Short mmCIF file of C-alpha atoms and ligand atoms in Angstrom, two decimals:
data_model
loop_
_atom_site.label_atom_id
_atom_site.label_comp_id
_atom_site.label_asym_id
_atom_site.label_seq_id
_atom_site.Cartn_x
_atom_site.Cartn_y
_atom_site.Cartn_z
CA MET A 1 211.15 -206.09 31.31
CA ALA A 2 210.70 -204.23 34.87
CA TYR A 3 213.74 -204.65 36.96
CA ILE A 4 214.99 -202.64 40.20
CA GLU A 5 217.39 -199.99 39.30
CA PRO A 6 220.97 -200.02 41.06
CA ALA A 7 221.46 -197.49 43.78
CA PRO A 8 223.51 -194.68 42.31
CA ILE A 9 226.96 -194.27 43.40
CA LYS A 10 226.97 -191.08 45.03
CA ASP A 11 230.47 -188.52 45.28
CA LYS A 12 229.52 -188.47 48.40
CA GLU A 13 230.39 -189.64 52.39
CA ASN A 14 228.39 -192.51 53.57
CA PRO A 15 225.68 -190.66 55.88
CA LEU A 16 226.15 -194.72 57.78
CA GLU A 17 229.88 -193.72 58.56
CA SER A 18 229.26 -190.01 59.04
CA MET A 19 226.79 -191.36 61.76
CA MET A 20 229.35 -194.31 62.92
CA GLU A 21 231.79 -192.07 63.55
CA ARG A 22 230.44 -189.12 65.77
CA PHE A 23 228.26 -192.28 67.74
CA ASN A 24 232.10 -193.78 68.67
CA LEU A 25 233.45 -190.71 69.79
CA ALA A 26 230.19 -190.05 72.17
CA ALA A 27 230.69 -193.61 72.74
CA GLN A 28 233.88 -193.62 74.01
CA LYS A 29 233.99 -190.31 76.44
CA LEU A 30 230.94 -191.62 77.85
CA GLY A 31 232.83 -194.96 78.71
CA LEU A 32 230.03 -197.16 76.94
CA SER A 33 230.59 -201.18 77.52
CA GLU A 34 231.45 -203.07 74.62
CA GLU A 35 228.61 -205.13 74.97
CA VAL A 36 225.80 -202.21 74.73
CA TYR A 37 228.09 -200.85 72.21
CA ASN A 38 227.20 -203.53 69.81
CA VAL A 39 223.67 -203.69 70.78
CA LEU A 40 223.32 -200.15 69.70
CA LYS A 41 225.42 -200.13 66.60
CA ASN A 42 223.46 -202.76 64.78
CA PRO A 43 219.87 -201.87 63.79
CA ALA A 44 217.43 -204.24 65.30
CA LYS A 45 215.45 -205.30 62.39
CA GLN A 46 215.81 -204.82 58.23
CA VAL A 47 213.01 -204.89 56.05
CA ILE A 48 213.11 -204.98 52.57
CA VAL A 49 210.04 -205.60 50.01
CA SER A 50 209.42 -205.49 46.39
CA LEU A 51 206.87 -203.78 45.49
CA PRO A 52 205.22 -203.90 41.69
CA ILE A 53 202.87 -201.53 40.95
CA THR A 54 201.03 -200.82 37.66
CA MET A 55 201.69 -197.25 36.21
CA ASP A 56 199.73 -195.14 34.35
CA ASN A 57 201.06 -196.05 30.85
CA GLY A 58 199.82 -199.42 31.89
CA LYS A 59 203.30 -201.15 32.50
CA ILE A 60 204.36 -202.81 35.94
CA LYS A 61 207.29 -201.16 37.37
CA VAL A 62 209.12 -202.47 40.10
CA PHE A 63 210.52 -200.54 43.65
CA GLU A 64 212.30 -200.90 46.30
CA GLY A 65 211.03 -200.40 49.76
CA ILE A 66 212.95 -200.44 52.85
CA ARG A 67 211.82 -199.65 56.62
CA VAL A 68 214.75 -199.84 59.15
CA ILE A 69 214.12 -200.17 62.90
CA HIS A 70 217.14 -199.08 64.61
CA SER A 71 215.54 -199.67 68.23
CA ASN A 72 213.08 -200.28 70.01
CA ILE A 73 214.90 -200.05 73.75
CA LEU A 74 212.73 -196.39 74.26
CA GLY A 75 209.50 -197.99 72.76
CA PRO A 76 208.04 -198.15 69.56
CA ALA A 77 209.95 -197.23 66.52
CA LYS A 78 209.33 -193.81 65.32
CA GLY A 79 210.74 -192.29 61.72
CA GLY A 80 209.66 -190.68 58.28
CA ILE A 81 209.52 -192.49 55.51
CA ARG A 82 211.13 -190.93 52.11
CA PHE A 83 210.92 -191.07 48.35
CA ALA A 84 213.39 -189.99 46.68
CA PRO A 85 215.38 -191.13 43.54
CA ASP A 86 218.62 -192.04 45.78
CA VAL A 87 217.35 -193.17 48.88
CA HIS A 88 219.60 -196.38 49.79
CA LEU A 89 219.94 -198.95 52.46
CA ASP A 90 222.93 -197.31 53.90
CA GLU A 91 221.27 -193.87 54.10
CA VAL A 92 218.09 -195.47 55.75
CA ARG A 93 220.03 -197.19 58.53
CA ALA A 94 221.72 -193.57 59.14
CA LEU A 95 218.64 -191.94 59.41
CA ALA A 96 217.22 -194.77 61.56
CA ALA A 97 219.71 -194.46 64.10
CA TRP A 98 219.58 -190.49 64.15
CA MET A 99 215.82 -191.11 65.08
CA THR A 100 216.83 -193.05 67.96
CA TRP A 101 219.20 -190.55 68.76
CA LYS A 102 216.49 -187.71 68.02
CA CYS A 103 214.00 -189.14 70.51
CA ALA A 104 216.07 -189.70 73.28
CA VAL A 105 217.80 -186.58 72.96
CA VAL A 106 214.32 -184.67 73.23
CA ASP A 107 213.08 -187.36 75.51
CA ILE A 108 210.40 -188.48 74.08
CA PRO A 109 209.28 -192.61 74.72
CA TYR A 110 210.01 -193.73 70.93
CA GLY A 111 212.92 -195.55 69.68
CA GLY A 112 214.09 -195.13 65.99
CA GLY A 113 213.04 -195.77 62.74
CA LYS A 114 213.26 -195.12 59.04
CA GLY A 115 211.85 -195.83 55.65
CA GLY A 116 212.51 -195.16 51.84
CA VAL A 117 210.92 -196.07 48.60
CA ARG A 118 214.04 -195.52 45.99
CA CYS A 119 211.36 -193.63 43.92
CA ASN A 120 211.11 -189.90 42.10
CA PRO A 121 207.72 -188.34 43.20
CA ARG A 122 208.06 -185.60 41.04
CA GLU A 123 207.87 -187.74 37.87
CA MET A 124 205.02 -189.42 39.39
CA SER A 125 201.40 -188.79 39.41
CA ALA A 126 199.18 -188.69 42.02
CA GLY A 127 197.39 -192.04 41.02
CA GLU A 128 200.88 -193.34 41.06
CA ILE A 129 202.28 -192.31 44.39
CA GLU A 130 199.11 -193.87 46.16
CA ARG A 131 199.12 -197.34 44.36
CA LEU A 132 203.16 -197.33 45.50
CA VAL A 133 202.37 -195.65 49.32
CA ARG A 134 199.52 -198.21 49.89
CA ALA A 135 201.14 -201.11 48.26
CA TYR A 136 204.49 -200.72 50.83
CA THR A 137 201.83 -200.39 53.68
CA LEU A 138 200.30 -203.42 52.99
CA ALA A 139 203.91 -205.15 52.68
CA MET A 140 204.81 -203.72 55.81
CA ILE A 141 201.38 -204.44 57.66
CA ASP A 142 203.30 -206.09 60.55
CA VAL A 143 206.30 -203.83 60.98
CA PHE A 144 203.80 -200.82 61.01
CA GLY A 145 201.58 -200.55 64.51
CA PRO A 146 200.94 -197.72 66.92
CA ASP A 147 202.53 -199.81 69.69
CA LYS A 148 205.99 -200.79 67.06
CA ASP A 149 206.59 -198.58 64.65
CA ILE A 150 205.04 -195.33 64.12
CA PRO A 151 205.87 -193.56 60.27
CA ALA A 152 205.42 -189.90 59.00
CA PRO A 153 206.83 -187.65 56.39
CA ASP A 154 210.70 -187.13 55.70
CA MET A 155 211.64 -186.12 51.96
CA GLY A 156 209.39 -186.71 49.52
CA THR A 157 206.19 -187.34 51.24
CA GLY A 158 203.27 -185.71 53.43
CA PRO A 159 200.19 -185.61 54.60
CA ARG A 160 198.64 -186.99 51.87
CA GLU A 161 200.86 -189.96 51.69
CA MET A 162 200.19 -190.43 55.66
CA ALA A 163 196.56 -190.78 54.91
CA TRP A 164 196.65 -192.95 53.05
CA LEU A 165 198.98 -195.12 55.04
CA MET A 166 196.49 -195.11 57.63
CA ASP A 167 193.96 -195.79 55.46
CA GLU A 168 195.08 -198.63 54.04
CA TYR A 169 195.93 -199.94 57.39
CA SER A 170 192.96 -199.45 58.91
CA LYS A 171 191.57 -201.27 56.63
CA ALA A 172 193.65 -203.83 56.72
CA HIS A 173 192.51 -204.72 60.51
CA GLY A 174 189.23 -203.41 60.08
CA MET A 175 188.88 -200.26 62.12
CA THR A 176 190.29 -197.15 62.29
CA VAL A 177 193.99 -196.84 63.67
CA ASN A 178 194.61 -193.51 63.51
CA ALA A 179 197.90 -193.95 65.86
CA VAL A 180 199.61 -196.14 63.18
CA VAL A 181 201.33 -192.87 61.72
CA THR A 182 201.77 -189.58 61.95
CA GLY A 183 202.10 -186.08 60.08
CA LYS A 184 198.24 -186.45 59.19
CA PRO A 185 195.87 -184.38 57.75
CA LEU A 186 193.94 -182.25 60.67
CA VAL A 187 190.52 -184.27 59.48
CA LEU A 188 192.36 -187.21 60.43
CA GLY A 189 193.45 -186.29 63.27
CA GLY A 190 196.39 -184.58 62.44
CA SER A 191 198.04 -182.18 65.21
CA LEU A 192 197.63 -178.56 64.82
CA GLY A 193 201.03 -177.63 64.78
CA ARG A 194 202.69 -180.37 63.04
CA THR A 195 203.45 -178.59 60.04
CA GLU A 196 205.59 -176.00 61.33
CA ALA A 197 207.36 -177.98 63.87
CA THR A 198 210.45 -178.92 62.68
CA GLY A 199 211.00 -174.81 61.43
CA ARG A 200 209.68 -173.91 65.05
CA GLY A 201 212.06 -176.14 66.96
CA VAL A 202 214.88 -174.68 64.33
CA MET A 203 213.83 -171.35 65.63
CA VAL A 204 214.00 -172.35 69.42
CA THR A 205 217.29 -174.09 69.16
CA ALA A 206 218.79 -170.85 67.33
CA LEU A 207 217.62 -168.62 69.57
CA ALA A 208 218.89 -170.68 72.66
CA ALA A 209 222.23 -171.01 70.63
CA MET A 210 222.81 -167.33 69.94
CA GLN A 211 221.92 -166.34 73.71
CA LYS A 212 224.78 -168.25 74.46
CA LEU A 213 226.70 -166.92 71.40
CA LYS A 214 225.63 -163.21 72.35
CA ILE A 215 223.94 -162.96 69.27
CA ASN A 216 221.53 -159.99 69.21
CA PRO A 217 218.45 -161.63 66.56
CA PHE A 218 217.74 -158.24 66.05
CA GLN A 219 220.99 -157.52 64.31
CA ALA A 220 221.65 -160.65 63.10
CA THR A 221 221.39 -162.00 59.57
CA CYS A 222 220.93 -165.59 58.25
CA ALA A 223 220.59 -168.07 55.23
CA VAL A 224 218.21 -170.68 54.84
CA GLN A 225 219.45 -173.85 52.32
CA GLY A 226 216.14 -175.08 51.44
CA PHE A 227 213.07 -173.92 51.33
CA GLY A 228 210.07 -176.86 51.60
CA ASN A 229 208.39 -177.66 54.55
CA VAL A 230 211.17 -176.97 57.27
CA GLY A 231 213.36 -174.63 55.16
CA SER A 232 210.45 -172.17 54.95
CA TRP A 233 208.70 -172.16 58.22
CA ALA A 234 212.19 -171.82 59.99
CA ALA A 235 212.79 -168.92 58.00
CA GLN A 236 209.62 -167.25 58.11
CA LEU A 237 209.76 -167.83 62.36
CA LEU A 238 213.28 -166.47 62.32
CA GLU A 239 212.65 -163.76 60.14
CA GLU A 240 209.52 -163.33 62.92
CA ARG A 241 211.88 -163.27 65.89
CA GLY A 242 214.14 -160.40 64.11
CA LEU A 243 216.62 -162.02 62.59
CA LYS A 244 217.64 -160.58 58.51
CA VAL A 245 216.78 -163.57 55.82
CA VAL A 246 219.02 -162.64 53.24
CA SER A 247 218.86 -165.85 51.71
CA ILE A 248 217.16 -168.79 50.49
CA SER A 249 217.05 -171.95 48.38
CA ASP A 250 215.95 -174.75 46.64
CA ILE A 251 216.16 -176.71 43.95
CA SER A 252 215.94 -173.83 40.92
CA GLY A 253 218.93 -172.31 42.67
CA ALA A 254 219.84 -169.48 45.74
CA TYR A 255 218.37 -166.26 45.79
CA TYR A 256 220.00 -163.63 47.52
CA ASN A 257 219.06 -160.02 48.99
CA SER A 258 221.51 -158.45 51.36
CA ASN A 259 218.46 -155.47 52.74
CA GLY A 260 216.50 -159.38 53.13
CA ILE A 261 213.91 -161.03 51.75
CA ASN A 262 210.09 -161.10 52.54
CA ILE A 263 209.61 -164.49 54.26
CA GLN A 264 206.00 -164.22 53.81
CA GLU A 265 206.24 -163.14 50.15
CA ALA A 266 208.65 -165.80 49.19
CA ILE A 267 206.33 -168.40 50.50
CA ALA A 268 203.50 -166.68 48.61
CA TYR A 269 205.07 -167.06 45.57
CA ARG A 270 206.46 -170.38 45.65
CA ASP A 271 202.71 -171.66 46.63
CA GLY A 272 202.00 -169.98 43.60
CA ASN A 273 204.82 -171.52 41.37
CA LYS A 274 204.37 -175.35 41.84
CA GLY A 275 206.16 -175.01 44.64
CA THR A 276 209.65 -173.55 43.24
CA LEU A 277 211.45 -170.14 43.76
CA GLU A 278 212.04 -170.53 40.04
CA GLY A 279 211.90 -167.08 38.65
CA TYR A 280 211.30 -165.99 42.12
CA GLN A 281 212.21 -161.30 41.77
CA GLY A 282 212.41 -160.18 45.28
CA ALA A 283 216.29 -161.28 45.22
CA GLU A 284 219.18 -161.91 42.99
CA LYS A 285 219.87 -165.38 42.15
CA LEU A 286 223.28 -166.69 42.99
CA SER A 287 225.55 -168.10 40.07
CA ASN A 288 225.97 -171.05 42.40
CA PRO A 289 223.63 -172.42 45.05
CA MET A 290 226.06 -173.31 46.93
CA GLU A 291 227.36 -169.64 47.60
CA LEU A 292 224.66 -169.80 49.87
CA LEU A 293 226.20 -171.94 53.03
CA GLU A 294 229.76 -169.79 52.24
CA LEU A 295 228.08 -166.34 52.67
CA GLU A 296 228.64 -163.86 55.63
CA VAL A 297 226.14 -164.44 58.06
CA ASP A 298 225.77 -164.66 61.59
CA VAL A 299 223.51 -168.09 61.29
CA LEU A 300 223.29 -170.49 58.58
CA VAL A 301 220.33 -172.92 58.24
CA PRO A 302 220.96 -176.43 56.01
CA ALA A 303 217.53 -177.70 55.68
CA ALA A 304 217.79 -179.60 52.49
CA VAL A 305 219.62 -182.94 52.02
CA GLU A 306 222.28 -184.40 53.67
CA ASP A 307 225.76 -183.96 53.17
CA VAL A 308 226.43 -180.32 52.24
CA ILE A 309 229.18 -179.52 54.41
CA THR A 310 231.69 -181.13 54.04
CA ILE A 311 235.59 -181.03 53.68
CA GLY A 312 234.96 -179.43 49.89
CA ASN A 313 233.36 -176.08 51.87
CA ALA A 314 233.73 -176.34 55.37
CA ASP A 315 236.98 -174.21 55.40
CA LYS A 316 234.87 -171.40 53.74
CA ILE A 317 232.02 -171.65 56.21
CA LYS A 318 231.39 -167.92 57.69
CA ALA A 319 228.50 -168.27 59.71
CA LYS A 320 228.76 -167.85 63.89
CA LEU A 321 226.33 -170.25 64.30
CA ILE A 322 225.12 -173.59 62.42
CA VAL A 323 221.39 -175.10 63.07
CA GLU A 324 220.49 -178.33 60.78
CA GLY A 325 217.31 -178.03 59.81
CA ALA A 326 217.88 -181.44 57.48
CA ASN A 327 219.07 -184.82 58.90
CA GLY A 328 222.86 -184.92 58.01
CA PRO A 329 223.78 -181.99 56.40
CA THR A 330 227.44 -182.12 57.74
CA SER A 331 229.81 -184.49 57.21
CA ALA A 332 231.44 -186.08 60.04
CA LYS A 333 234.97 -184.89 58.76
CA ALA A 334 233.37 -181.50 58.41
CA ASP A 335 233.21 -181.34 61.98
CA ALA A 336 236.90 -181.06 62.83
CA ILE A 337 237.24 -178.07 60.81
CA LEU A 338 234.01 -176.10 61.70
CA ASN A 339 234.98 -177.00 66.28
CA GLU A 340 238.61 -175.34 64.91
CA LYS A 341 236.84 -172.05 63.24
CA GLY A 342 235.25 -172.04 66.43
CA ILE A 343 231.80 -172.32 65.03
CA MET A 344 228.89 -173.76 66.95
CA ALA A 345 226.86 -176.17 64.95
CA VAL A 346 223.35 -177.48 66.70
CA PRO A 347 223.46 -180.81 65.54
CA ASP A 348 220.46 -181.91 63.44
CA ILE A 349 219.51 -185.01 66.37
CA LEU A 350 218.74 -181.46 68.03
CA ALA A 351 217.87 -178.97 66.06
CA ASN A 352 215.11 -180.85 63.79
CA ALA A 353 214.07 -182.97 66.31
CA GLY A 354 210.77 -180.69 67.03
CA GLY A 355 208.78 -182.59 64.51
CA VAL A 356 208.89 -185.56 66.13
CA THR A 357 208.43 -184.28 69.50
CA VAL A 358 204.72 -182.59 67.58
CA SER A 359 204.61 -186.26 65.92
CA TYR A 360 204.07 -187.75 69.72
CA PHE A 361 201.46 -184.73 70.44
CA GLU A 362 200.05 -186.18 67.50
CA TRP A 363 199.93 -189.74 68.86
CA VAL A 364 198.67 -189.12 72.37
CA GLN A 365 196.06 -186.79 71.15
CA ASN A 366 195.37 -189.70 69.00
CA ARG A 367 195.48 -192.51 71.81
CA LEU A 368 193.35 -189.94 74.17
CA GLY A 369 190.93 -189.56 71.20
CA TYR A 370 191.00 -186.14 71.81
CA LYS A 371 192.44 -182.69 70.31
CA TRP A 372 194.76 -180.18 71.72
CA THR A 373 194.79 -176.55 71.05
CA ALA A 374 197.89 -174.76 68.85
CA GLU A 375 198.98 -173.01 71.91
CA ARG A 376 199.34 -175.60 73.97
CA VAL A 377 201.15 -177.34 71.38
CA ASN A 378 203.45 -174.93 70.57
CA ARG A 379 203.62 -174.15 74.54
CA ARG A 380 204.74 -177.54 74.93
CA SER A 381 207.23 -178.03 72.38
CA ASP A 382 208.92 -175.33 72.69
CA ARG A 383 209.50 -176.23 76.16
CA ILE A 384 210.86 -179.40 75.19
CA MET A 385 213.15 -178.47 72.73
CA LYS A 386 214.39 -175.68 74.77
CA ASP A 387 215.14 -178.07 78.04
CA ALA A 388 217.12 -180.33 75.18
CA PHE A 389 219.24 -177.52 74.04
CA ASP A 390 220.16 -176.74 77.39
CA HIS A 391 220.31 -180.71 78.37
CA VAL A 392 222.83 -180.87 75.45
CA TYR A 393 224.90 -177.61 76.05
CA GLN A 394 225.29 -178.66 80.18
CA ALA A 395 226.99 -181.91 78.45
CA ALA A 396 229.26 -180.11 76.02
CA VAL A 397 230.89 -178.16 79.17
CA LYS A 398 230.50 -181.32 81.20
CA TYR A 399 232.99 -183.49 78.89
CA ASP A 400 234.22 -181.00 77.11
CA VAL A 401 233.02 -181.41 73.23
CA PRO A 402 231.44 -179.84 70.58
CA MET A 403 227.36 -179.81 70.84
CA ARG A 404 227.05 -182.52 68.66
CA ILE A 405 229.16 -184.59 70.42
CA ALA A 406 227.46 -183.74 73.46
CA ALA A 407 224.06 -184.57 71.86
CA TYR A 408 225.17 -188.37 71.26
CA ILE A 409 226.20 -188.42 74.64
CA VAL A 410 222.97 -187.21 76.06
CA ALA A 411 220.89 -189.86 73.21
CA ILE A 412 223.90 -192.70 73.68
CA ASP A 413 223.88 -192.48 77.66
CA LYS A 414 219.68 -192.54 77.93
CA VAL A 415 219.29 -195.25 75.58
CA ALA A 416 222.41 -197.45 77.01
CA LYS A 417 220.45 -196.67 80.49
CA THR A 418 217.18 -198.04 79.53
CA TYR A 419 218.83 -201.56 77.71
CA THR A 420 220.84 -202.07 80.98
CA PHE A 421 216.80 -201.83 83.39
CA ARG A 422 214.98 -203.99 80.91
CA GLY A 423 218.54 -206.17 80.26
CA GLY A 424 218.52 -209.04 77.06
CA PHE A 425 218.84 -212.95 76.91
N1 LIG B 1 210.84 -187.44 59.46
C1 LIG B 1 211.19 -186.25 60.78
C2 LIG B 1 212.42 -186.63 61.07
O1 LIG B 1 213.65 -186.91 60.22
C3 LIG B 1 209.62 -186.50 61.28
C4 LIG B 1 209.72 -188.04 61.97
C5 LIG B 1 208.20 -188.48 62.22
O2 LIG B 1 208.03 -187.70 62.88
O3 LIG B 1 208.36 -189.26 63.00
O4 LIG B 1 211.91 -186.04 62.22
#
């Protein structure tokens, strides 16, 4: 019998609670009215669908598909689709809200949304994944739209899945609609610079923060957790800017080399090794991958999953600066410990906003029917990221709060003001 597996209970903090704790703090600092608080607190729309898929063995398996639109106050909802075995509604709600705040922080005209399908793409064939993407798209055909809700890749999905989504959506509408989704392959209207955009934004905000902390990049060390798209690009670009990347990790484990890891070489190794660092010889393997987070480095970039810096390890973190490539890598309870230790954290909703910024450029190019050069994309996204950093830093000084709460303040203020202008019923 086909059945929908219940979400596994994780021995972790609930990301929605983590998001709400920061939201509450920022709302309080801003003096947000109770009415607007209630509007921004609740997701605008939540859709859950059941997706029966014929697997390669001929059996039908039913998957659960989620799409949450947290807000469309600033514009159409924007946010990725996550394919992961443990994805659950509260997580998608938190991720959707983070997209709202992220788009507001970098000042692009989007609300926030997020999708999730509980599945393990690592154990599925390309055909099974394609059928799942197409079924999910059709089930969400009235939710998605270039002026309504624009998906993109997230964990477990990439350009290939976005191409299937665009194709299915286009077929259902009898015309090519490439602006319905971003993160597409270049030939389908993807943007130059989109692949590296999130890692590039991590690099730009890391350098801006290092300047404030008076850390010289040419004398700085760095550890990067996660060697997927975000982590490997962040590592490569930080290395290019002079930092010595002494540790990297992925699902196969964490690797350490006090002389610095050659990131291009590590990427080439991963690409020729079914996408993992398993067996990588350019560094020694740490006995416990979580040790990476506690290394004596200047800059720590968590670019893997949620909830890795928690009350369990926050007091052991020695980095001077944390730049969050992942969404939600630090639990709300760990914030206080990091603040007390004087560690600056460039929060996810600022540090990893380079991805959605170039998604916005992709959507703009699709609507113009035009293509920008990589140079134009990078120059404009670098400027947006640097401006956003400065804006959040100024808010941190003005409200006397850490960078994370300052980023929420900037975002909530923008969305609240826009809501007040638009008005309600
Ligand atoms: N999934 C990415 C994020 O969390 C990108 C979203 C997008 O480009 O819409 O920011």
